[in-house]
PDB file of N, CA, C and O in Angstrom:
ATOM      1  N   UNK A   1     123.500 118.272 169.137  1.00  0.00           N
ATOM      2  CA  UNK A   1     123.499 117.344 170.230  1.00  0.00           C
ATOM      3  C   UNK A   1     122.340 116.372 170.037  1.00  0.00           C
ATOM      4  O   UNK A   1     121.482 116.697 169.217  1.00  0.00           O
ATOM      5  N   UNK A   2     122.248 115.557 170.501  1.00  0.00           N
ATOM      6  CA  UNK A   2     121.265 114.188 170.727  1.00  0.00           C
ATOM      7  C   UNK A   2     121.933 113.289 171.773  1.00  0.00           C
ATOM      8  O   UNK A   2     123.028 113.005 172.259  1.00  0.00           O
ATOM      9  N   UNK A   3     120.289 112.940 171.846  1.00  0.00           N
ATOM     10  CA  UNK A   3     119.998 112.205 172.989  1.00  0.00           C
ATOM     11  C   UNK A   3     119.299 110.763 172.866  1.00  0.00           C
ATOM     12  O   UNK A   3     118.517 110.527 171.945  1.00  0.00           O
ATOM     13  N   UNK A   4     119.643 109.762 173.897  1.00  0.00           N
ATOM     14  CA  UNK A   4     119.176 108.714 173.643  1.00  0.00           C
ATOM     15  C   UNK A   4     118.991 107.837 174.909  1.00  0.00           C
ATOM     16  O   UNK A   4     119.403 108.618 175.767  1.00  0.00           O
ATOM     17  N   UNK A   5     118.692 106.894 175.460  1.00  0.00           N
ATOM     18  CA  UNK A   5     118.675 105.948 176.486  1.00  0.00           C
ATOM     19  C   UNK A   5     119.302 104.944 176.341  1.00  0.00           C
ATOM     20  O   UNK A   5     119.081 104.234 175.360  1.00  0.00           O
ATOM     21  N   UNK A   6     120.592 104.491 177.607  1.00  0.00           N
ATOM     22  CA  UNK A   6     121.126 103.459 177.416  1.00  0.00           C
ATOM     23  C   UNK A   6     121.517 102.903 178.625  1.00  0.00           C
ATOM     24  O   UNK A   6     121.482 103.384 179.758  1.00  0.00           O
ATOM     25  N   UNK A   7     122.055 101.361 178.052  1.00  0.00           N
ATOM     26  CA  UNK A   7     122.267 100.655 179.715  1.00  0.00           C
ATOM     27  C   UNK A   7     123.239  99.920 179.376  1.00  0.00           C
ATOM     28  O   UNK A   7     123.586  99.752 178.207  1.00  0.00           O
ATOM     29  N   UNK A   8     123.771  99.414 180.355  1.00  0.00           N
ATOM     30  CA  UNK A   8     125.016  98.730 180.644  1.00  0.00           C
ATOM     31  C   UNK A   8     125.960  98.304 181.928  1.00  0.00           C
ATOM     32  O   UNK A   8     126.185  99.002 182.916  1.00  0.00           O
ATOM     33  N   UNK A   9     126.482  96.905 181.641  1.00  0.00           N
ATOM     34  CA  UNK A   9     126.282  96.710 183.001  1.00  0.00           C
ATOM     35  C   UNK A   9     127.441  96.776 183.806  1.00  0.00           C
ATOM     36  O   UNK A   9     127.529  95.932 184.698  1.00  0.00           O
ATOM     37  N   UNK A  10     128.573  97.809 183.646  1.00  0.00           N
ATOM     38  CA  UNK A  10     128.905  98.408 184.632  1.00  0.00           C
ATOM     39  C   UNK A  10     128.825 100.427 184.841  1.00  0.00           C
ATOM     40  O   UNK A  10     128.720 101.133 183.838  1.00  0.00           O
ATOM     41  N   UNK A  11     128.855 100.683 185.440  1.00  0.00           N
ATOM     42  CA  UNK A  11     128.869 102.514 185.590  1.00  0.00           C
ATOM     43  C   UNK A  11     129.176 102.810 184.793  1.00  0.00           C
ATOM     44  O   UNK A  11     130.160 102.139 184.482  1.00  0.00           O
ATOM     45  N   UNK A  12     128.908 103.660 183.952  1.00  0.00           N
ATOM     46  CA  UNK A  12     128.531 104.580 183.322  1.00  0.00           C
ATOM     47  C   UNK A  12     129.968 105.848 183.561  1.00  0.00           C
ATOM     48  O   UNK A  12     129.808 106.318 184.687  1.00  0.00           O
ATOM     49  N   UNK A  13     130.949 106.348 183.036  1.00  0.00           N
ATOM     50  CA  UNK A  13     131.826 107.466 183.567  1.00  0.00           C
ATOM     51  C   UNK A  13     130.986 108.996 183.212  1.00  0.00           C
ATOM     52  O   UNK A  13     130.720 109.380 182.073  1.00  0.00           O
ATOM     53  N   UNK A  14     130.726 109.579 184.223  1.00  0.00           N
ATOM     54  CA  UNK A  14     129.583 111.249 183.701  1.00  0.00           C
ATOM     55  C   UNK A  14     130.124 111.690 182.659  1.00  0.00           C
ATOM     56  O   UNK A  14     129.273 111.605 181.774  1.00  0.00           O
ATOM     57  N   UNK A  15     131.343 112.245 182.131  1.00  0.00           N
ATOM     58  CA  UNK A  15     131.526 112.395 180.561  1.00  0.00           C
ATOM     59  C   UNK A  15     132.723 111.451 180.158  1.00  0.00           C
ATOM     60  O   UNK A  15     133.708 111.165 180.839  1.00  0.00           O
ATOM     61  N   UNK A  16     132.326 110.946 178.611  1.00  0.00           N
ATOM     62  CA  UNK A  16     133.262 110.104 178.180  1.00  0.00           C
ATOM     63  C   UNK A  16     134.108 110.907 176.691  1.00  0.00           C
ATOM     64  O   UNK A  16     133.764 110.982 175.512  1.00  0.00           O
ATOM     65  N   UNK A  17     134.857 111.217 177.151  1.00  0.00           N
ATOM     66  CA  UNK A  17     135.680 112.400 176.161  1.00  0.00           C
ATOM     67  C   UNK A  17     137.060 111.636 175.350  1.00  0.00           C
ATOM     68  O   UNK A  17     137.852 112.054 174.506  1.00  0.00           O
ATOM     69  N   UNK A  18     136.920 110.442 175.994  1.00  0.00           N
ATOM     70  CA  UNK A  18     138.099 109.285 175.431  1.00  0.00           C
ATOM     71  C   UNK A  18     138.062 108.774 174.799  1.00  0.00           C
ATOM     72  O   UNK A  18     139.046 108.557 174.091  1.00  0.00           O
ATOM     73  N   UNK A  19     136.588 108.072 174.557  1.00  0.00           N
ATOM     74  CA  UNK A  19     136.366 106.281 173.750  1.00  0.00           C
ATOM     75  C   UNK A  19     136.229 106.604 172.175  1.00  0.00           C
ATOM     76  O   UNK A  19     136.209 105.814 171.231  1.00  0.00           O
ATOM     77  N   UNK A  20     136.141 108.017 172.187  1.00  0.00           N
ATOM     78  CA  UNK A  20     135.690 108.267 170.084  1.00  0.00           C
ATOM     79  C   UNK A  20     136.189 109.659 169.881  1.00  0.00           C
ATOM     80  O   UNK A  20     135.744 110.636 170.483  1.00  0.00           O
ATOM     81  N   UNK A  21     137.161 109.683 168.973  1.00  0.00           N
ATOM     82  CA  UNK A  21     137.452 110.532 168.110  1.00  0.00           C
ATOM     83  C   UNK A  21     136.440 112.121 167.981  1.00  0.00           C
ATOM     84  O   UNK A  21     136.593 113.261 168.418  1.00  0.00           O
ATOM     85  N   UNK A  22     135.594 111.562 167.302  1.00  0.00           N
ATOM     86  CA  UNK A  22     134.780 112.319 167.139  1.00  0.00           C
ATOM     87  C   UNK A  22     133.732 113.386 167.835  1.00  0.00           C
ATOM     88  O   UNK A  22     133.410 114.529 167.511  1.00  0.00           O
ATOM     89  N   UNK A  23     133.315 112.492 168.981  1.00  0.00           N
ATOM     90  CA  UNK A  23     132.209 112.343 169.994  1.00  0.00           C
ATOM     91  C   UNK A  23     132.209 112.653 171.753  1.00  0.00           C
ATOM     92  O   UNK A  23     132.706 111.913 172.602  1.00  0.00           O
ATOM     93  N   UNK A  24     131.607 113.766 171.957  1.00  0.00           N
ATOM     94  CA  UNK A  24     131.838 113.382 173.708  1.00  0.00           C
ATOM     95  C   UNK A  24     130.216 112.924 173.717  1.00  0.00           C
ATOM     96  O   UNK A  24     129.283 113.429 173.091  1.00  0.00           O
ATOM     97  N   UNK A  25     130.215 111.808 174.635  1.00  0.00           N
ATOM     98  CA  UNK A  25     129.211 111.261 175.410  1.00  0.00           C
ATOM     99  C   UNK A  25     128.968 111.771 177.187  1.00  0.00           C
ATOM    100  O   UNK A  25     129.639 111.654 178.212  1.00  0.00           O
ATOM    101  N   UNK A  26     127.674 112.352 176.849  1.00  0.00           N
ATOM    102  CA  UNK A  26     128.024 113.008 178.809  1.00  0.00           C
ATOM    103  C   UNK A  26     126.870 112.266 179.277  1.00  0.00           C
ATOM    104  O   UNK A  26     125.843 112.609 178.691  1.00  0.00           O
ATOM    105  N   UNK A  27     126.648 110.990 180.498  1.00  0.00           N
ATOM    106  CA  UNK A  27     125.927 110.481 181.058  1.00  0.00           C
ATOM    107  C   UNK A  27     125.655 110.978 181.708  1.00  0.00           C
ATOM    108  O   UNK A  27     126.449 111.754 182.241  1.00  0.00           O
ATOM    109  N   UNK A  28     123.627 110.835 182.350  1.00  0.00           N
ATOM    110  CA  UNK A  28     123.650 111.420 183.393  1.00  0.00           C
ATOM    111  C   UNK A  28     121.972 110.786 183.848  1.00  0.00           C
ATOM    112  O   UNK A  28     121.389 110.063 183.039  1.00  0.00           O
ATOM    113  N   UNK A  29     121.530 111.027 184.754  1.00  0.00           N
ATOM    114  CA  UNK A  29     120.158 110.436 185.309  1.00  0.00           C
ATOM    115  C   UNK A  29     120.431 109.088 185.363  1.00  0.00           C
ATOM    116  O   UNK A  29     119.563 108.387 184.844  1.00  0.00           O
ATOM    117  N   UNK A  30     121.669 108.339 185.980  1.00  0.00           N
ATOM    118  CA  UNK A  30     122.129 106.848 186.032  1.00  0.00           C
ATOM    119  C   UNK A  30     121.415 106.049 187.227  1.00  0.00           C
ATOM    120  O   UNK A  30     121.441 106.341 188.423  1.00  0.00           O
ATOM    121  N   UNK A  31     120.639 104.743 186.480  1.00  0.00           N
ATOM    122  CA  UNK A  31     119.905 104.218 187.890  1.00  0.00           C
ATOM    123  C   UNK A  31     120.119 103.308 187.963  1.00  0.00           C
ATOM    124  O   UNK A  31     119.934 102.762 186.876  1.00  0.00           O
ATOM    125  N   UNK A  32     120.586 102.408 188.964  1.00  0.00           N
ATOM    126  CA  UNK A  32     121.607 101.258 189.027  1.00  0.00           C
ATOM    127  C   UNK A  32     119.835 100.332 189.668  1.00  0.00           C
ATOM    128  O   UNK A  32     119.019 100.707 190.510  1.00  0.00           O
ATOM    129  N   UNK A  33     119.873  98.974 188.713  1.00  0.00           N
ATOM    130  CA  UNK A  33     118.904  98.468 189.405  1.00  0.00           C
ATOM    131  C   UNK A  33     119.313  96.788 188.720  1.00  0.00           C
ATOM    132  O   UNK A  33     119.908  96.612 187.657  1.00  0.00           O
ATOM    133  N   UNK A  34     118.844  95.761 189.594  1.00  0.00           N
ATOM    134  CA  UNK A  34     118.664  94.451 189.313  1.00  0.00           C
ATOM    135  C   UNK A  34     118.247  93.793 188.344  1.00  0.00           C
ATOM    136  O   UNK A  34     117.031  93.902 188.182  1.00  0.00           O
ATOM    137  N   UNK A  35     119.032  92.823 187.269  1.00  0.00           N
ATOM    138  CA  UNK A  35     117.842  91.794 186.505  1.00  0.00           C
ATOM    139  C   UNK A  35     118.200  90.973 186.550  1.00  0.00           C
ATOM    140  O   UNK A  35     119.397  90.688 186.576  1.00  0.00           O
ATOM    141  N   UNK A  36     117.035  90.073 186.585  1.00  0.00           N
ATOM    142  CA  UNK A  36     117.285  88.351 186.775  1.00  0.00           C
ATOM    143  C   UNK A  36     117.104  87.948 185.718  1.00  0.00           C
ATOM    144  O   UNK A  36     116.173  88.377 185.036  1.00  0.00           O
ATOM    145  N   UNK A  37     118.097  86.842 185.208  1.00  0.00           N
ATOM    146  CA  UNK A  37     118.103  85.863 183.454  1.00  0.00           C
ATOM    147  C   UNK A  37     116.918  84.970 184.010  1.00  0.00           C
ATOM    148  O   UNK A  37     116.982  84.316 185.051  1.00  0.00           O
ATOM    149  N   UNK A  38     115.621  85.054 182.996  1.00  0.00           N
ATOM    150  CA  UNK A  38     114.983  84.252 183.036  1.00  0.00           C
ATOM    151  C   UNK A  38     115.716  82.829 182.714  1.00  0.00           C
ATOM    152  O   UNK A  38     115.530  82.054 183.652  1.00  0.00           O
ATOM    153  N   UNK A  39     116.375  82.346 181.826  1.00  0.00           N
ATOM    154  CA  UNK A  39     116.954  81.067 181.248  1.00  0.00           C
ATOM    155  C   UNK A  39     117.715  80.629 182.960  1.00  0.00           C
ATOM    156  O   UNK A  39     117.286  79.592 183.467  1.00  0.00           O
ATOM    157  N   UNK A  40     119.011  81.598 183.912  1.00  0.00           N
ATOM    158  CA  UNK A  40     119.474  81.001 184.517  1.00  0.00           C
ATOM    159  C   UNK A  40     118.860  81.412 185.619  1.00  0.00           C
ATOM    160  O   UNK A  40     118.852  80.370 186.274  1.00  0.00           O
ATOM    161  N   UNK A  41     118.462  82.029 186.119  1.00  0.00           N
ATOM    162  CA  UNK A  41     117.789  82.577 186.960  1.00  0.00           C
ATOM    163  C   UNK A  41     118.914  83.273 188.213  1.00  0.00           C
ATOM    164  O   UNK A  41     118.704  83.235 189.426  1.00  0.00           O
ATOM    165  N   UNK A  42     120.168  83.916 187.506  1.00  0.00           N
ATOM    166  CA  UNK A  42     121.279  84.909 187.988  1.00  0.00           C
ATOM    167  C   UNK A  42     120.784  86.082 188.070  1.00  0.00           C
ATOM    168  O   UNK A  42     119.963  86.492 187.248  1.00  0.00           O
ATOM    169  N   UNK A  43     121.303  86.931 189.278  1.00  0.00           N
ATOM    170  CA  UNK A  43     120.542  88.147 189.074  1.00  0.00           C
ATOM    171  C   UNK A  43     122.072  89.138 188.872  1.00  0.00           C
ATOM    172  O   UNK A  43     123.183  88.827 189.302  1.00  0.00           O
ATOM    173  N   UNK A  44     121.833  89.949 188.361  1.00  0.00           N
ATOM    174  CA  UNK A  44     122.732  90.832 187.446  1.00  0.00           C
ATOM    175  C   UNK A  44     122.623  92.613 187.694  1.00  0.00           C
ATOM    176  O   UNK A  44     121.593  93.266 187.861  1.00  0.00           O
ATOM    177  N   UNK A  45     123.511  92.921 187.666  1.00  0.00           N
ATOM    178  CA  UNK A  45     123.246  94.704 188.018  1.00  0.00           C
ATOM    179  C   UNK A  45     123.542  95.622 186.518  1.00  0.00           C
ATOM    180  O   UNK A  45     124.406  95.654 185.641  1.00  0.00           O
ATOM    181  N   UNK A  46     122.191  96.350 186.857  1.00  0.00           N
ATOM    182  CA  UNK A  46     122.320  96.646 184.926  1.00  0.00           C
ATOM    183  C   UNK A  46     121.979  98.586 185.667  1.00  0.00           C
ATOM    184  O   UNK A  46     121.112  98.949 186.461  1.00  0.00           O
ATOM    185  N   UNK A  47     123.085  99.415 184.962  1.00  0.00           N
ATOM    186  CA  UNK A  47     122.673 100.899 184.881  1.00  0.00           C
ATOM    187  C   UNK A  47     122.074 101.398 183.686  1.00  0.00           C
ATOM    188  O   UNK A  47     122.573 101.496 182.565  1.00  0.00           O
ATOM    189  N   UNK A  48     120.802 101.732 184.133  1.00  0.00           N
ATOM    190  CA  UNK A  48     119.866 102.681 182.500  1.00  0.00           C
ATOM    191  C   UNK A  48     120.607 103.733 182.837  1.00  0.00           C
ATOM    192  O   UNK A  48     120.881 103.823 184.033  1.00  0.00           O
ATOM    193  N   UNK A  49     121.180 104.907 181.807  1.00  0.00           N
ATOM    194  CA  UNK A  49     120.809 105.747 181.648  1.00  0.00           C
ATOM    195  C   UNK A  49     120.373 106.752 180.851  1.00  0.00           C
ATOM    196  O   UNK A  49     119.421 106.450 180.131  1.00  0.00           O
ATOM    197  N   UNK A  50     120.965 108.325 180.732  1.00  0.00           N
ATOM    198  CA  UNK A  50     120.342 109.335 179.343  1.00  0.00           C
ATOM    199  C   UNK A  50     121.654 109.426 178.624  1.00  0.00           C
ATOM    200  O   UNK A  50     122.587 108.981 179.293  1.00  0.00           O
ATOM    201  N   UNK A  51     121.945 109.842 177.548  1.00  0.00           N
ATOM    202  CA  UNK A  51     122.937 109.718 176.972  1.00  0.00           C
ATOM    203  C   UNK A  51     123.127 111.170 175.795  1.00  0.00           C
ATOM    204  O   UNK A  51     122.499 111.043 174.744  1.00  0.00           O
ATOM    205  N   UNK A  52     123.959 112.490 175.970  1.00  0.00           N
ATOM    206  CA  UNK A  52     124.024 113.788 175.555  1.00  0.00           C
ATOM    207  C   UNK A  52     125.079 113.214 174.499  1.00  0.00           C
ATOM    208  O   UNK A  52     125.993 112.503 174.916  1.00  0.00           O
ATOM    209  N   UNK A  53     124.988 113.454 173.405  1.00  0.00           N
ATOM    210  CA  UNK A  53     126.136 113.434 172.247  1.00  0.00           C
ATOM    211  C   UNK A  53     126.518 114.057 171.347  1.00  0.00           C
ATOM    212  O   UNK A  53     126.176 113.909 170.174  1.00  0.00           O
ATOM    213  N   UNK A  54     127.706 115.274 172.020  1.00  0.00           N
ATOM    214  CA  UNK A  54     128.200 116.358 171.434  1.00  0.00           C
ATOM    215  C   UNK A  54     129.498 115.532 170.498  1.00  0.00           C
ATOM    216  O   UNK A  54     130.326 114.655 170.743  1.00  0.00           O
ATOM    217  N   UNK A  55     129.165 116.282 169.448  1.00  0.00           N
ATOM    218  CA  UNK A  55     130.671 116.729 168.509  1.00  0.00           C
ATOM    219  C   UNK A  55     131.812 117.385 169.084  1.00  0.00           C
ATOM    220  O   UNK A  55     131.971 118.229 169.966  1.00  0.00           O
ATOM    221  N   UNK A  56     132.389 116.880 168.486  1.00  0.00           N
ATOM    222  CA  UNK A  56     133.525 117.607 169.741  1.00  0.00           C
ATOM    223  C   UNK A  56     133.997 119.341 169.500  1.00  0.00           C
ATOM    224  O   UNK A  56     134.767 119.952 170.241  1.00  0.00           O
ATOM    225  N   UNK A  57     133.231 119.966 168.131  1.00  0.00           N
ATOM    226  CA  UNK A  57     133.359 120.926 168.018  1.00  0.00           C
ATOM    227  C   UNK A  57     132.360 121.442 169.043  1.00  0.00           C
ATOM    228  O   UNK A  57     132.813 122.190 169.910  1.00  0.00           O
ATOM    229  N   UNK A  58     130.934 121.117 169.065  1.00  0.00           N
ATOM    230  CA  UNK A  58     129.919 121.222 170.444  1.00  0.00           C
ATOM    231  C   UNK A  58     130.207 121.691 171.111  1.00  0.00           C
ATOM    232  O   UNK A  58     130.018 122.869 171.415  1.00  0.00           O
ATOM    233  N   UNK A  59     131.121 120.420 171.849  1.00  0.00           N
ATOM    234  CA  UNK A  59     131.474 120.232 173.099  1.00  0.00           C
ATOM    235  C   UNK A  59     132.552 121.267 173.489  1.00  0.00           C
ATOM    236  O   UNK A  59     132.471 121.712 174.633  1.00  0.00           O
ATOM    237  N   UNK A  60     133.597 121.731 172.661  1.00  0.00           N
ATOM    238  CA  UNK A  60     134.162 122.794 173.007  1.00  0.00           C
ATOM    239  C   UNK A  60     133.550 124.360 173.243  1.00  0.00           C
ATOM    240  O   UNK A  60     133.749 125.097 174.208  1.00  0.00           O
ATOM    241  N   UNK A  61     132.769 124.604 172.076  1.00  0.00           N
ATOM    242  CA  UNK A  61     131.923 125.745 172.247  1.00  0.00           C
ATOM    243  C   UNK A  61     131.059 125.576 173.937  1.00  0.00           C
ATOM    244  O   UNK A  61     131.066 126.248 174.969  1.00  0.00           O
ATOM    245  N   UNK A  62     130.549 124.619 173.600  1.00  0.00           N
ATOM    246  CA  UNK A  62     129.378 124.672 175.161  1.00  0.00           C
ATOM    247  C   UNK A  62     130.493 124.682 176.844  1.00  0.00           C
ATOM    248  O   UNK A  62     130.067 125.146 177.902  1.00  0.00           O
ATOM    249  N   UNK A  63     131.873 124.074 176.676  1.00  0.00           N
ATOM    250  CA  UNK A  63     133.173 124.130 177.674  1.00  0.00           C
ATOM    251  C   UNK A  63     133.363 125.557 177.600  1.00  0.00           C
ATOM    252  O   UNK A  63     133.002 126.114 178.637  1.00  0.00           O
ATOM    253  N   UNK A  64     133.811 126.328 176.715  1.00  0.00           N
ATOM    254  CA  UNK A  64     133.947 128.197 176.684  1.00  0.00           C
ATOM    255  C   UNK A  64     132.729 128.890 177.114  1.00  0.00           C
ATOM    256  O   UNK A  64     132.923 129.636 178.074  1.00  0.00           O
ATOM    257  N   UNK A  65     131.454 128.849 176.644  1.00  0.00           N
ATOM    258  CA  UNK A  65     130.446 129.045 176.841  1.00  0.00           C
ATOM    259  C   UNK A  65     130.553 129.119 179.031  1.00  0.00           C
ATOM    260  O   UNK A  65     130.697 130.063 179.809  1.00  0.00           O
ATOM    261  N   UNK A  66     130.417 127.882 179.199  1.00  0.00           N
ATOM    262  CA  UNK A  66     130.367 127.743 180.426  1.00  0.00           C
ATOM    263  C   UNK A  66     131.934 128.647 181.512  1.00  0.00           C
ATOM    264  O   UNK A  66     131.768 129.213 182.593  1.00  0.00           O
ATOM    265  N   UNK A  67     133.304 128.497 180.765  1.00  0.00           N
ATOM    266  CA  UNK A  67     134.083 128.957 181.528  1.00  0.00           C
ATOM    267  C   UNK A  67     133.579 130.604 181.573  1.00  0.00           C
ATOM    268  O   UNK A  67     133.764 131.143 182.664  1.00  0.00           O
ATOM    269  N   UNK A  68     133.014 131.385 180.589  1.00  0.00           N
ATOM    270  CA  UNK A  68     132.852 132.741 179.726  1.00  0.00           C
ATOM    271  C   UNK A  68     131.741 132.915 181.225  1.00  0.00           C
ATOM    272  O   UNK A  68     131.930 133.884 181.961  1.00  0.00           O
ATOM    273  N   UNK A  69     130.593 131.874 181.562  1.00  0.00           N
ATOM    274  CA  UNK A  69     129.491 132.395 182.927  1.00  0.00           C
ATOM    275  C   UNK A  69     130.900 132.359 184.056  1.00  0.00           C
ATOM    276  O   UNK A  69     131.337 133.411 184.522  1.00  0.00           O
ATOM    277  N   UNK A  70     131.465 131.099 184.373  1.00  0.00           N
ATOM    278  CA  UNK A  70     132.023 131.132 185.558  1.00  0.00           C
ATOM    279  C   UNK A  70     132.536 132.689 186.130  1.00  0.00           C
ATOM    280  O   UNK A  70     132.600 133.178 187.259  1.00  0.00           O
ATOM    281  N   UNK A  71     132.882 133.228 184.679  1.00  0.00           N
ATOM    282  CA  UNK A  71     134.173 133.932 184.632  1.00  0.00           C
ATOM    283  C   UNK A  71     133.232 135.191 185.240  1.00  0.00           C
ATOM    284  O   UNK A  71     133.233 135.501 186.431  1.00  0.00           O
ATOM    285  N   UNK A  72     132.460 135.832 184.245  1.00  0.00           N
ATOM    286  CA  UNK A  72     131.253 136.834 184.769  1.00  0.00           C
ATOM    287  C   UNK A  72     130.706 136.561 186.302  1.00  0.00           C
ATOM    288  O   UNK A  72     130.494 137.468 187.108  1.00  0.00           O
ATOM    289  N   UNK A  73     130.485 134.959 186.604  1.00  0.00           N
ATOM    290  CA  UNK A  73     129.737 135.487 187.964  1.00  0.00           C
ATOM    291  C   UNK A  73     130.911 135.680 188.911  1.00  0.00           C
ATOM    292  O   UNK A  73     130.597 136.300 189.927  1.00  0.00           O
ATOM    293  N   UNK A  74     131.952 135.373 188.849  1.00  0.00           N
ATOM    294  CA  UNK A  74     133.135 135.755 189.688  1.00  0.00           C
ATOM    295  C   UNK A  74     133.306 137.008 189.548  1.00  0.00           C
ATOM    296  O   UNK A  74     133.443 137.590 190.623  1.00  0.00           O
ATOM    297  N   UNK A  75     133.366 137.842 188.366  1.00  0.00           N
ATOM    298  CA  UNK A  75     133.175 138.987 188.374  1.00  0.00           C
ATOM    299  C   UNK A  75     132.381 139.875 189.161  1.00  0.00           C
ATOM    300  O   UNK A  75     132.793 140.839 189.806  1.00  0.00           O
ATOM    301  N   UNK A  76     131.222 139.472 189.054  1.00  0.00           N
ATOM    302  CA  UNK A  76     129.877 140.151 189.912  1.00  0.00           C
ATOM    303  C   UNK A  76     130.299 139.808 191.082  1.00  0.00           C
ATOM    304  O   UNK A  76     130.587 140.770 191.794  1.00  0.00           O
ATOM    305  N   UNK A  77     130.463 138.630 191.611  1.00  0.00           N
ATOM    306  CA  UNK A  77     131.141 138.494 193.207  1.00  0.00           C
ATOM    307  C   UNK A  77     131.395 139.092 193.474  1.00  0.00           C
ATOM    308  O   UNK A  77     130.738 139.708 194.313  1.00  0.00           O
ATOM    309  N   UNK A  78     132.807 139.607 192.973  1.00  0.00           N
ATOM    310  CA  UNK A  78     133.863 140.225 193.217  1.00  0.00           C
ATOM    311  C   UNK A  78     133.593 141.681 193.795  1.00  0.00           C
ATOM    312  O   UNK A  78     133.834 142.099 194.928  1.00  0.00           O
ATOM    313  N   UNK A  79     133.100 142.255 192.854  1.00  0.00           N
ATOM    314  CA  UNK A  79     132.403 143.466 192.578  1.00  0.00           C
ATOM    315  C   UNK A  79     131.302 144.073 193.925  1.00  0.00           C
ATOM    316  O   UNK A  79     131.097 145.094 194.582  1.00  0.00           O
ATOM    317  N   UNK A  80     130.768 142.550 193.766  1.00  0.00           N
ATOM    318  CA  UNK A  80     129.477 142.861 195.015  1.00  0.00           C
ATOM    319  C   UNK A  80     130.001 142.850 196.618  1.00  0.00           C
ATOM    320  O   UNK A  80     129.599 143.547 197.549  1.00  0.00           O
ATOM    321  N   UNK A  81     131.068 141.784 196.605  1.00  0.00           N
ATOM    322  CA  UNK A  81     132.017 142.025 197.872  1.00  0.00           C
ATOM    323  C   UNK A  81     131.676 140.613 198.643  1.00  0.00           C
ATOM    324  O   UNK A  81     131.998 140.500 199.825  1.00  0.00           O
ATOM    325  N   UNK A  82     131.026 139.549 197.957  1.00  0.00           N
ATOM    326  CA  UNK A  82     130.586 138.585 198.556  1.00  0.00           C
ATOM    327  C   UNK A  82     131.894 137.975 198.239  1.00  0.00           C
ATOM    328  O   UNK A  82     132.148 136.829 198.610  1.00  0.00           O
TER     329      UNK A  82
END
């Protein structure tokens, strides 16, 4: 995985599992803030954010990984009577 900072100026989708073959992109810490063009003096809405970039082999392992907890703490729920 890697990480990087990026912006752009409309939203950001929290994971992008569509745009590449290869690649999931999962956004997240998105901060929507103002810039003004010095040349026109337009002000413009620009989102920074962090940028996670799994392989999509990754990204499947870390998706099982996560269903494999869901699955256990439902278990323990279950069990405990909550």
């Amino acid at each position: 995985m890697k990480m990087f900072k990026s912006e752009s100026g409309s939203m950001p989708l929290p994971i992008d599992d569509t745009s590449s073959p290869t690649t999931v992109y999962v956004n997240e810490n998105v901060v929507e803030s103002e810039r003004i063009d010095e040349m026109t003096g337009e002000t413009s809405t620009v989102y920074r954010y962090d940028v996670r970039l799994y392989s999509r082999d990754e990204w499947e392992k870390l998706q099982m990984a996560k269903r494999i907890i869901d699955l256990e703490c439902a278990l323990i729920d279950a069990e405990s009577g909550v």
